[in-house]
XYZ file of C-alpha atoms in Angstrom:
316
model
C -48.748 -13.664 9.848
C -48.428 -15.843 12.878
C -49.018 -19.244 10.428
C -45.246 -17.317 8.718
C -43.690 -16.933 12.124
C -44.834 -20.646 13.092
C -43.327 -21.893 9.926
C -39.855 -20.236 10.168
C -39.379 -21.030 13.980
C -37.404 -24.292 13.601
C -35.403 -22.884 11.137
C -34.670 -20.465 13.142
C -33.712 -22.658 15.327
C -31.769 -25.196 13.166
C -29.623 -22.346 12.422
C -28.914 -21.327 15.887
C -27.970 -25.206 16.165
C -25.846 -25.492 13.093
C -23.907 -21.899 14.674
C -23.153 -23.101 17.701
C -21.813 -26.962 16.123
C -19.397 -24.992 14.450
C -18.051 -23.158 17.312
C -17.963 -25.661 19.667
C -16.108 -28.554 16.345
C -13.527 -25.163 14.920
C -13.361 -23.074 18.996
C -9.614 -22.438 18.821
C -9.732 -21.092 15.167
C -12.246 -18.476 16.700
C -9.558 -18.241 19.600
C -6.358 -18.072 17.453
C -8.337 -15.088 15.077
C -9.653 -13.496 19.154
C -6.376 -11.172 18.822
C -6.640 -10.157 15.122
C -10.287 -8.952 15.394
C -9.309 -7.252 18.806
C -6.110 -5.542 17.189
C -9.346 -3.984 14.064
C -11.560 -3.298 16.756
C -9.243 -1.146 19.045
C -6.114 0.545 15.955
C -8.711 0.593 13.002
C -12.386 0.646 14.067
C -12.378 3.057 17.416
C -10.650 5.843 15.433
C -12.586 6.021 12.939
C -14.595 8.210 15.706
C -11.520 10.518 15.234
C -13.094 11.117 11.948
C -15.663 13.849 13.006
C -14.026 15.988 14.321
C -13.997 17.217 10.807
C -16.886 18.630 10.943
C -16.062 20.891 13.942
C -13.011 23.653 15.539
C -12.056 21.273 17.606
C -10.730 22.219 20.509
C -9.029 19.794 22.753
C -9.767 20.906 26.744
C -13.103 20.802 25.747
C -13.216 17.566 23.769
C -15.439 16.498 20.219
C -19.199 16.736 22.567
C -17.875 20.563 23.479
C -16.108 21.506 20.422
C -18.045 23.886 17.814
C -20.111 22.136 14.718
C -18.777 23.568 11.281
C -19.992 21.356 8.857
C -18.365 20.278 5.597
C -16.527 24.498 6.257
C -12.807 22.744 6.220
C -13.362 20.351 3.260
C -14.138 23.530 1.363
C -11.024 25.661 2.926
C -9.486 22.978 1.187
C -10.768 22.593 -2.342
C -10.795 26.147 -2.366
C -6.761 26.683 -1.188
C -4.682 26.755 -3.864
C -2.130 24.549 -2.026
C -4.583 22.059 -2.896
C -3.970 21.404 -6.205
C -0.467 21.392 -6.005
C -0.540 18.072 -3.289
C -2.488 16.731 -5.419
C -0.348 16.659 -8.404
C 2.662 15.695 -6.584
C 1.243 12.897 -4.571
C -0.978 11.335 -8.013
C 2.170 11.965 -9.723
C 4.852 9.696 -6.849
C 2.649 7.645 -6.410
C 1.761 7.137 -10.454
C 5.414 6.209 -10.102
C 5.435 3.283 -7.159
C 2.564 1.678 -9.816
C 3.377 1.626 -13.000
C 7.558 0.988 -11.665
C 7.693 0.063 -8.174
C 4.247 -3.197 -8.525
C 5.538 -4.688 -11.324
C 10.263 -5.007 -10.194
C 8.655 -7.729 -7.535
C 6.051 -9.745 -10.489
C 9.353 -9.745 -12.227
C 11.899 -11.018 -9.770
C 10.160 -13.587 -8.568
C 9.414 -14.794 -12.550
C 13.314 -14.777 -13.241
C 14.126 -16.941 -9.021
C 11.422 -19.257 -10.373
C 13.323 -20.237 -13.036
C 16.714 -20.504 -10.622
C 17.207 -24.480 -10.514
C 19.493 -24.224 -7.296
C 17.459 -23.584 -4.226
C 20.788 -23.139 -1.935
C 21.548 -20.049 -4.401
C 18.264 -19.496 -4.545
C 17.384 -19.692 -1.112
C 20.788 -16.671 -0.263
C 19.784 -14.819 -3.099
C 16.283 -14.560 -1.156
C 17.787 -13.558 2.169
C 19.605 -11.381 0.344
C 16.366 -8.958 -1.278
C 14.529 -9.284 1.687
C 17.176 -7.597 4.675
C 16.497 -3.475 2.823
C 12.435 -4.545 4.356
C 13.998 -3.631 7.824
C 16.001 -1.151 7.011
C 14.260 1.718 8.362
C 13.931 5.384 6.690
C 16.040 7.110 8.269
C 18.566 4.837 7.266
C 17.688 5.240 3.220
C 17.725 8.503 3.655
C 21.288 8.124 5.008
C 23.306 6.366 2.789
C 20.920 8.368 -0.610
C 22.930 10.932 0.876
C 25.722 8.998 1.539
C 25.864 7.987 -2.372
C 23.933 10.787 -4.502
C 25.332 15.052 -1.691
C 26.937 16.915 -3.952
C 30.184 17.097 -1.603
C 32.219 13.738 -1.313
C 29.101 11.462 -2.696
C 29.673 8.453 -4.295
C 27.631 8.539 -7.452
C 29.157 12.835 -8.088
C 32.725 11.534 -7.701
C 32.884 8.876 -9.873
C 31.104 11.655 -12.039
C 33.729 13.760 -11.610
C 36.479 11.170 -11.617
C 34.884 11.254 -15.765
C 35.229 14.485 -15.997
C 31.390 15.202 -16.203
C 29.185 17.641 -13.304
C 28.569 17.022 -10.546
C 24.823 16.690 -10.104
C 22.811 17.860 -6.535
C 20.807 14.952 -6.571
C 18.812 16.025 -2.909
C 18.379 20.168 -3.677
C 17.057 18.945 -7.471
C 13.686 19.527 -8.624
C 14.025 17.818 -11.477
C 16.026 14.117 -9.378
C 13.241 14.126 -6.371
C 10.440 11.649 -8.350
C 13.140 10.029 -9.182
C 15.270 9.243 -6.331
C 12.388 9.026 -4.486
C 11.121 5.477 -6.650
C 14.483 4.051 -6.230
C 14.424 4.377 -2.666
C 10.980 2.511 -2.980
C 12.279 -0.550 -5.309
C 15.451 -1.136 -3.196
C 13.605 -1.025 0.000
C 10.208 -2.589 -0.832
C 11.097 -5.362 -4.484
C 12.312 -8.126 -1.756
C 9.846 -8.701 0.490
C 6.882 -7.988 -1.983
C 7.896 -10.798 -3.804
C 6.988 -13.520 -1.517
C 3.306 -13.657 -1.816
C 4.383 -14.153 -5.750
C 7.194 -17.170 -4.805
C 4.163 -18.182 -3.023
C 1.935 -18.395 -4.724
C 4.189 -19.596 -7.716
C 4.934 -22.918 -5.557
C 1.394 -24.247 -5.651
C 1.195 -23.664 -9.771
C 1.428 -28.105 -10.332
C 4.526 -29.457 -11.696
C 2.820 -31.429 -14.216
C 2.193 -28.741 -16.486
C 5.637 -27.592 -16.978
C 6.429 -31.285 -17.339
C 3.655 -32.305 -20.000
C 4.352 -28.884 -21.519
C 7.972 -29.595 -21.970
C 7.249 -32.832 -24.198
C 5.225 -30.524 -26.599
C 8.288 -28.888 -27.066
C 7.395 -25.361 -25.942
C 10.799 -22.781 -24.840
C 11.181 -21.644 -20.820
C 10.231 -18.319 -22.002
C 7.005 -20.179 -24.303
C 6.443 -21.896 -20.010
C 6.732 -18.941 -18.853
C 3.776 -17.036 -20.418
C 1.810 -19.699 -20.672
C 1.323 -21.537 -17.264
C 2.938 -19.558 -14.834
C 1.907 -15.631 -15.260
C -1.649 -17.148 -15.672
C -1.623 -19.514 -12.778
C 0.044 -15.868 -10.512
C -3.072 -13.518 -12.357
C -5.368 -13.251 -9.267
C -2.614 -12.664 -7.282
C -1.013 -10.742 -9.837
C -4.963 -8.366 -9.471
C -5.907 -8.885 -6.501
C -2.790 -7.227 -5.425
C -3.150 -4.240 -7.700
C -6.578 -3.398 -6.007
C -5.438 -3.419 -2.701
C -2.337 -1.431 -3.742
C -4.189 1.288 -4.992
C -5.710 1.430 -1.905
C -3.165 2.929 -0.615
C -2.675 4.946 -3.220
C -2.875 8.440 -2.160
C -0.272 7.456 0.531
C 3.169 7.921 -0.589
C 5.202 7.163 3.080
C 4.719 9.902 5.322
C 8.210 9.029 7.014
C 10.136 9.154 3.414
C 8.589 12.080 1.810
C 9.421 14.152 5.500
C 12.673 12.724 5.180
C 14.173 13.672 1.913
C 12.738 17.015 1.719
C 13.355 20.744 2.195
C 13.128 23.624 0.419
C 15.098 23.794 -2.060
C 12.472 21.023 -3.618
C 9.347 21.523 -1.667
C 7.409 22.292 -4.500
C 7.506 18.308 -6.237
C 7.583 16.982 -2.949
C 4.955 17.893 -0.757
C 2.406 15.203 -0.198
C -0.854 14.922 1.094
C 0.586 13.168 4.181
C 3.554 15.416 5.389
C 1.303 18.584 4.778
C -1.338 16.953 7.232
C 1.425 16.934 9.836
C 2.621 20.177 9.116
C -1.526 21.489 9.863
C -2.173 19.134 12.492
C 0.212 18.584 15.049
C 3.081 21.697 14.076
C 0.163 23.920 13.736
C -2.600 22.558 15.632
C -5.960 22.666 12.732
C -6.423 19.466 14.101
C -10.198 19.787 11.937
C -8.488 20.921 8.496
C -6.023 18.237 8.502
C -8.372 15.484 9.621
C -10.567 16.664 6.561
C -7.238 15.999 4.264
C -6.603 13.020 6.456
C -10.556 11.865 4.744
C -10.809 13.044 1.631
C -7.263 11.064 0.871
C -8.689 8.024 2.809
C -11.960 8.365 0.545
C -10.043 8.567 -3.127
C -8.325 5.511 -1.841
C -11.846 3.337 -0.352
C -13.100 4.526 -4.196
C -9.979 3.336 -6.173
C -10.624 -0.390 -3.913
C -14.106 -0.534 -5.063
C -13.942 0.950 -8.877
C -10.260 -1.878 -9.230
C -12.816 -3.931 -7.826
C -16.117 -3.576 -9.442
C -13.761 -3.162 -13.036
C -12.401 -6.924 -12.417
C -15.264 -8.592 -11.716
C -16.274 -6.917 -14.923
C -14.011 -8.813 -16.950
C -13.926 -12.216 -14.922
C -11.183 -11.905 -12.480
C -11.938 -13.163 -8.513
C -11.482 -9.108 -6.755
C -11.121 -9.068 -3.003
C -15.758 -9.284 -2.208
């Protein structure tokens, strides 16, 4: 054993020396990484201790050390509550709408922009489609009211002028999910194109030239060169998206939900707010939040495993 230890000692010294040399050589990079690292430690990892209160009857005046431990009581209460299935159904359907209708849209827009040869026109279009990302959800809700209101809304005015009955988009259960998904598509599609356009910029132009010489049409070039080139980017972004599968957006839903559409509009995010902030059930709402995050983690790990199983790149 002593011989093994003595043999390993020079190896460890060599590794330590290499690490010190690497730190000295790239110290500017490590220095630039420091603010990002601190951000994640302070705002992402330290708050994770708060998960512990989901196993307590947390009292703010007693703190985490003084509050009573109750095990999985809040989780059991949540899963046995009939509200659970309503929340799960509403969140799952909205999240699926986002994956099916919203996720492919930035890819399609990026492919269309990539085919535009006039750079000035391309930049103008890019700038215009980025702008909605910077509009707050409060303003989006106001614009939606302006367009969809049953009293003086632009869409209903057009319907009435065409001799059709007005539709109560904002109070209707049938239209709620369509309105929510449409808002996301309008607000975030342009911003979502940034990464795909960056990936498209890295495609070797020589491949297109070779394809043209072989007589490939624009459609063939897109199908056989462009799409395979950004396939790994699409898969990685899909995996990351699945990590936020249950995050349907508190602010947006909170602004659009009302007593008439609450049956289809109440989701985990708004339920956590109403239980934790409005009713003061901090431990219970934390248990709901932990469940939501656990589902996201399982989806990320599962999709990453599937991606590697089919020979694609994963996120780790």
